[in-house]
Amino acid sequence: MSEFWRDSLFLFRREWRKDRRLLLWSLFFMVYTGGCISLLVYSSQEREAVKSMNVLLDFLFLMMAPMTGFCFSRGHLHYFRDDSYTQKLYYLKTLPIRPNVIISARLLQLLVYILINSVLMYGTLYILTDGLDSSLGFADYIAFVLTWTGYSFAASAYYLYFEFLRSGKVYMWMSFVLMGLCALAAVVILLLDGGLVNYTIDMSARYRLLSPLMWASLLIGAAILYLSGRHIAQKIETRDLV
């Protein structure tokens, strides 16, 4: 094993040991989110409520899918008050490791959390909605989950940029900006008489694991995450943390 991967795994395991005490809260939150979304799925089947429920369903998916990449640790919950991300980066830069190791370990952490949280959130949603109201088989549902996972990759790159390169206050305000963009996107889709979640369901049911939307989402999302990671690794070398 190369020094790069050895250092990355060491840093990943260190962060994992710190966060796993609070992992139970994150797991509960993912199950709770899956349960709430399942109620909207059933509500959206009522003809008179289709439009209002679909726009809310789209907004929730756009907002919550990226959250699968995070553990709601003490640092994550207090980033605004304590600027904990900047403090953490300051400490990591004192260690004899390169910036690309820091980013590599964070990406490994992100992928592990996406795997764990997605199983819980989407698993709860699948069980409570009987495969999104019996419209998807198991293979279809995997395609549906992977489609949204690709979006999670891309949105996570946005969060990681502000986590490593900006203060906690800026991170908070840019989170609100993304929330506003998600709401705007959901409303625009509604005005175009569409439904993003329903569209991903239809594509997954039609093509299953050969869904062009799923593969495009995964490839584009992974590329954005990878390129963002490289860019962040270059920038944190010169970031002023004082």
GROMACS .gro file of C-alpha atoms in nm:
model
  242
    1MET     CA    1   0.000   0.000   0.000
    2SER     CA    2   0.136   0.342  -0.095
    3GLU     CA    3   0.206   0.609   0.164
    4PHE     CA    4  -0.076   0.821   0.021
    5TRP     CA    5  -0.344   0.556   0.081
    6ARG     CA    6  -0.196   0.452   0.416
    7ASP     CA    7  -0.216   0.811   0.541
    8SER     CA    8  -0.565   0.856   0.394
    9LEU     CA    9  -0.695   0.542   0.566
   10PHE     CA   10  -0.531   0.643   0.894
   11LEU     CA   11  -0.700   0.983   0.885
   12PHE     CA   12  -1.032   0.826   0.780
   13ARG     CA   13  -1.024   0.578   1.071
   14ARG     CA   14  -0.935   0.858   1.310
   15GLU     CA   15  -1.237   1.065   1.205
   16TRP     CA   16  -1.459   0.756   1.204
   17ARG     CA   17  -1.371   0.677   1.566
   18LYS     CA   18  -1.458   1.034   1.664
   19ASP     CA   19  -1.793   1.039   1.480
   20ARG     CA   20  -1.925   0.689   1.544
   21ARG     CA   21  -2.048   0.782   1.893
   22LEU     CA   22  -2.295   1.018   1.727
   23LEU     CA   23  -2.365   0.794   1.429
   24LEU     CA   24  -2.679   0.658   1.598
   25TRP     CA   25  -2.838   1.004   1.578
   26SER     CA   26  -2.758   1.025   1.207
   27LEU     CA   27  -2.906   0.680   1.149
   28PHE     CA   28  -3.223   0.777   1.332
   29PHE     CA   29  -3.247   1.097   1.128
   30MET     CA   30  -3.217   0.903   0.800
   31VAL     CA   31  -3.494   0.661   0.903
   32TYR     CA   32  -3.709   0.957   1.011
   33THR     CA   33  -3.647   1.133   0.678
   34GLY     CA   34  -3.741   0.820   0.485
   35GLY     CA   35  -4.061   0.795   0.686
   36CYS     CA   36  -4.157   1.158   0.623
   37ILE     CA   37  -4.092   1.129   0.250
   38SER     CA   38  -4.302   0.812   0.235
   39LEU     CA   39  -4.601   1.009   0.366
   40LEU     CA   40  -4.558   1.258   0.083
   41VAL     CA   41  -4.537   0.975  -0.170
   42TYR     CA   42  -4.877   0.848  -0.058
   43SER     CA   43  -5.021   1.200  -0.047
   44SER     CA   44  -4.902   1.269  -0.401
   45GLN     CA   45  -5.125   0.989  -0.527
   46GLU     CA   46  -5.435   1.191  -0.436
   47ARG     CA   47  -5.548   1.359  -0.755
   48GLU     CA   48  -5.638   1.694  -0.599
   49ALA     CA   49  -5.305   1.712  -0.417
   50VAL     CA   50  -5.073   1.592  -0.693
   51LYS     CA   51  -4.916   1.926  -0.783
   52SER     CA   52  -4.872   2.061  -0.431
   53MET     CA   53  -4.730   1.732  -0.304
   54ASN     CA   54  -4.502   1.678  -0.604
   55VAL     CA   55  -4.332   2.015  -0.564
   56LEU     CA   56  -4.274   1.942  -0.194
   57LEU     CA   57  -4.148   1.591  -0.277
   58ASP     CA   58  -3.904   1.730  -0.534
   59PHE     CA   59  -3.779   1.991  -0.287
   60LEU     CA   60  -3.725   1.736  -0.011
   61PHE     CA   61  -3.532   1.501  -0.239
   62LEU     CA   62  -3.315   1.784  -0.370
   63MET     CA   63  -3.241   1.894  -0.013
   64MET     CA   64  -3.212   1.561   0.168
   65ALA     CA   65  -3.030   1.340  -0.083
   66PRO     CA   66  -2.698   1.526  -0.025
   67MET     CA   67  -2.742   1.484   0.353
   68THR     CA   68  -2.670   1.113   0.316
   69GLY     CA   69  -2.302   1.209   0.286
   70PHE     CA   70  -2.280   1.354   0.636
   71CYS     CA   71  -2.271   1.235   0.994
   72PHE     CA   72  -2.439   1.484   1.224
   73SER     CA   73  -2.149   1.505   1.465
   74ARG     CA   74  -2.097   1.775   1.725
   75GLY     CA   75  -1.868   1.961   1.487
   76HIS     CA   76  -2.123   1.951   1.208
   77LEU     CA   77  -2.401   2.079   1.433
   78HIS     CA   78  -2.190   2.363   1.579
   79TYR     CA   79  -2.002   2.475   1.270
   80PHE     CA   80  -2.161   2.821   1.274
   81ARG     CA   81  -2.095   2.897   1.641
   82ASP     CA   82  -1.749   2.742   1.673
   83ASP     CA   83  -1.624   2.754   1.313
   84SER     CA   84  -1.536   2.390   1.380
   85TYR     CA   85  -1.446   2.307   1.020
   86THR     CA   86  -1.178   2.577   1.013
   87GLN     CA   87  -1.043   2.464   1.350
   88LYS     CA   88  -1.030   2.106   1.227
   89LEU     CA   89  -0.846   2.206   0.910
   90TYR     CA   90  -0.601   2.412   1.114
   91TYR     CA   91  -0.521   2.104   1.323
   92LEU     CA   92  -0.490   1.876   1.019
   93LYS     CA   93  -0.246   2.113   0.852
   94THR     CA   94  -0.017   2.081   1.153
   95LEU     CA   95   0.016   1.708   1.087
   96PRO     CA   96   0.287   1.574   0.853
   97ILE     CA   97   0.038   1.491   0.577
   98ARG     CA   98  -0.026   1.641   0.237
   99PRO     CA   99  -0.345   1.832   0.151
  100ASN     CA  100  -0.453   1.567  -0.100
  101VAL     CA  101  -0.443   1.311   0.184
  102ILE     CA  102  -0.681   1.529   0.386
  103ILE     CA  103  -0.924   1.549   0.095
  104SER     CA  104  -0.888   1.180   0.011
  105ALA     CA  105  -0.976   1.083   0.369
  106ARG     CA  106  -1.276   1.318   0.365
  107LEU     CA  107  -1.400   1.168   0.038
  108LEU     CA  108  -1.365   0.818   0.180
  109GLN     CA  109  -1.568   0.931   0.480
  110LEU     CA  110  -1.828   1.083   0.249
  111LEU     CA  111  -1.866   0.760   0.048
  112VAL     CA  112  -1.901   0.546   0.361
  113TYR     CA  113  -2.170   0.775   0.501
  114ILE     CA  114  -2.355   0.781   0.170
  115LEU     CA  115  -2.356   0.400   0.169
  116ILE     CA  116  -2.479   0.366   0.528
  117ASN     CA  117  -2.728   0.652   0.525
  118SER     CA  118  -2.868   0.563   0.183
  119VAL     CA  119  -2.940   0.207   0.292
  120LEU     CA  120  -3.138   0.344   0.587
  121MET     CA  121  -3.317   0.636   0.422
  122TYR     CA  122  -3.403   0.472   0.091
  123GLY     CA  123  -3.458   0.136   0.260
  124THR     CA  124  -3.716   0.291   0.495
  125LEU     CA  125  -3.877   0.467   0.199
  126TYR     CA  126  -3.895   0.143   0.000
  127ILE     CA  127  -4.053  -0.053   0.286
  128LEU     CA  128  -4.309   0.211   0.386
  129THR     CA  129  -4.418   0.287   0.028
  130ASP     CA  130  -4.411  -0.075  -0.091
  131GLY     CA  131  -4.155   0.011  -0.357
  132LEU     CA  132  -4.283   0.367  -0.412
  133ASP     CA  133  -4.646   0.258  -0.429
  134SER     CA  134  -4.566  -0.074  -0.604
  135SER     CA  135  -4.435   0.103  -0.914
  136LEU     CA  136  -4.077  -0.025  -0.884
  137GLY     CA  137  -3.928  -0.369  -0.845
  138PHE     CA  138  -3.609  -0.419  -0.648
  139ALA     CA  139  -3.375  -0.371  -0.947
  140ASP     CA  140  -3.576  -0.067  -1.055
  141TYR     CA  141  -3.546   0.080  -0.708
  142ILE     CA  142  -3.169   0.031  -0.703
  143ALA     CA  143  -3.154   0.232  -1.027
  144PHE     CA  144  -3.369   0.500  -0.863
  145VAL     CA  145  -3.139   0.518  -0.559
  146LEU     CA  146  -2.824   0.530  -0.772
  147THR     CA  147  -2.972   0.810  -0.981
  148TRP     CA  148  -3.015   1.023  -0.671
  149THR     CA  149  -2.676   0.911  -0.539
  150GLY     CA  150  -2.514   1.069  -0.844
  151TYR     CA  151  -2.689   1.395  -0.757
  152SER     CA  152  -2.565   1.353  -0.397
  153PHE     CA  153  -2.206   1.335  -0.526
  154ALA     CA  154  -2.242   1.664  -0.712
  155ALA     CA  155  -2.421   1.846  -0.428
  156SER     CA  156  -2.167   1.715  -0.176
  157ALA     CA  157  -1.890   1.881  -0.380
  158TYR     CA  158  -2.068   2.212  -0.319
  159TYR     CA  159  -2.074   2.155   0.058
  160LEU     CA  160  -1.714   2.034   0.071
  161TYR     CA  161  -1.593   2.348  -0.105
  162PHE     CA  162  -1.732   2.572   0.169
  163GLU     CA  163  -1.639   2.327   0.444
  164PHE     CA  164  -1.269   2.347   0.359
  165LEU     CA  165  -1.229   2.689   0.200
  166ARG     CA  166  -1.465   2.922   0.385
  167SER     CA  167  -1.567   3.010   0.740
  168GLY     CA  168  -1.857   2.856   0.929
  169LYS     CA  169  -2.072   3.164   0.872
  170VAL     CA  170  -2.019   3.152   0.497
  171TYR     CA  171  -2.091   2.777   0.502
  172MET     CA  172  -2.423   2.842   0.674
  173TRP     CA  173  -2.530   3.117   0.435
  174MET     CA  174  -2.432   2.915   0.130
  175SER     CA  175  -2.636   2.625   0.268
  176PHE     CA  176  -2.934   2.861   0.269
  177VAL     CA  177  -2.850   2.962  -0.087
  178LEU     CA  178  -2.858   2.598  -0.195
  179MET     CA  179  -3.188   2.553  -0.013
  180GLY     CA  180  -3.330   2.847  -0.207
  181LEU     CA  181  -3.200   2.706  -0.536
  182CYS     CA  182  -3.363   2.371  -0.458
  183ALA     CA  183  -3.695   2.544  -0.385
  184LEU     CA  184  -3.665   2.748  -0.705
  185ALA     CA  185  -3.587   2.436  -0.910
  186ALA     CA  186  -3.887   2.253  -0.762
  187VAL     CA  187  -4.120   2.546  -0.845
  188VAL     CA  188  -3.985   2.580  -1.201
  189ILE     CA  189  -4.037   2.208  -1.259
  190LEU     CA  190  -4.391   2.243  -1.127
  191LEU     CA  191  -4.461   2.537  -1.361
  192LEU     CA  192  -4.338   2.323  -1.649
  193ASP     CA  193  -4.597   2.066  -1.540
  194GLY     CA  194  -4.330   1.814  -1.446
  195GLY     CA  195  -4.214   1.619  -1.145
  196LEU     CA  196  -3.848   1.539  -1.088
  197VAL     CA  197  -3.899   1.248  -0.850
  198ASN     CA  198  -4.170   1.099  -1.069
  199TYR     CA  199  -3.943   1.134  -1.373
  200THR     CA  200  -3.661   0.946  -1.202
  201ILE     CA  201  -3.912   0.678  -1.100
  202ASP     CA  202  -4.035   0.644  -1.459
  203MET     CA  203  -3.681   0.622  -1.600
  204SER     CA  204  -3.582   0.362  -1.340
  205ALA     CA  205  -3.891   0.152  -1.408
  206ARG     CA  206  -3.841   0.168  -1.784
  207TYR     CA  207  -3.467   0.097  -1.809
  208ARG     CA  208  -3.374  -0.049  -1.468
  209LEU     CA  209  -2.997  -0.070  -1.423
  210LEU     CA  210  -2.946   0.037  -1.785
  211SER     CA  211  -3.111   0.372  -1.718
  212PRO     CA  212  -2.922   0.642  -1.910
  213LEU     CA  213  -3.030   0.894  -1.646
  214MET     CA  214  -2.878   0.680  -1.369
  215TRP     CA  215  -2.545   0.636  -1.548
  216ALA     CA  216  -2.528   1.002  -1.650
  217SER     CA  217  -2.603   1.109  -1.292
  218LEU     CA  218  -2.339   0.877  -1.144
  219LEU     CA  219  -2.067   0.964  -1.395
  220ILE     CA  220  -2.126   1.340  -1.388
  221GLY     CA  221  -2.165   1.346  -1.010
  222ALA     CA  222  -1.848   1.141  -0.955
  223ALA     CA  223  -1.653   1.360  -1.198
  224ILE     CA  224  -1.769   1.679  -1.023
  225LEU     CA  225  -1.676   1.535  -0.682
  226TYR     CA  226  -1.333   1.421  -0.802
  227LEU     CA  227  -1.246   1.748  -0.977
  228SER     CA  228  -1.371   1.950  -0.682
  229GLY     CA  229  -1.157   1.742  -0.448
  230ARG     CA  230  -0.847   1.816  -0.655
  231HIS     CA  231  -0.930   2.187  -0.664
  232ILE     CA  232  -0.992   2.201  -0.287
  233ALA     CA  233  -0.663   2.018  -0.216
  234GLN     CA  234  -0.476   2.285  -0.412
  235LYS     CA  235  -0.655   2.573  -0.243
  236ILE     CA  236  -0.622   2.465   0.119
  237GLU     CA  237  -0.243   2.486   0.089
  238THR     CA  238  -0.272   2.865   0.063
  239ARG     CA  239  -0.583   2.928   0.272
  240ASP     CA  240  -0.529   3.172   0.558
  241LEU     CA  241  -0.680   3.008   0.869
  242VAL     CA  242  -0.616   3.291   1.111
   0.00000   0.00000   0.00000
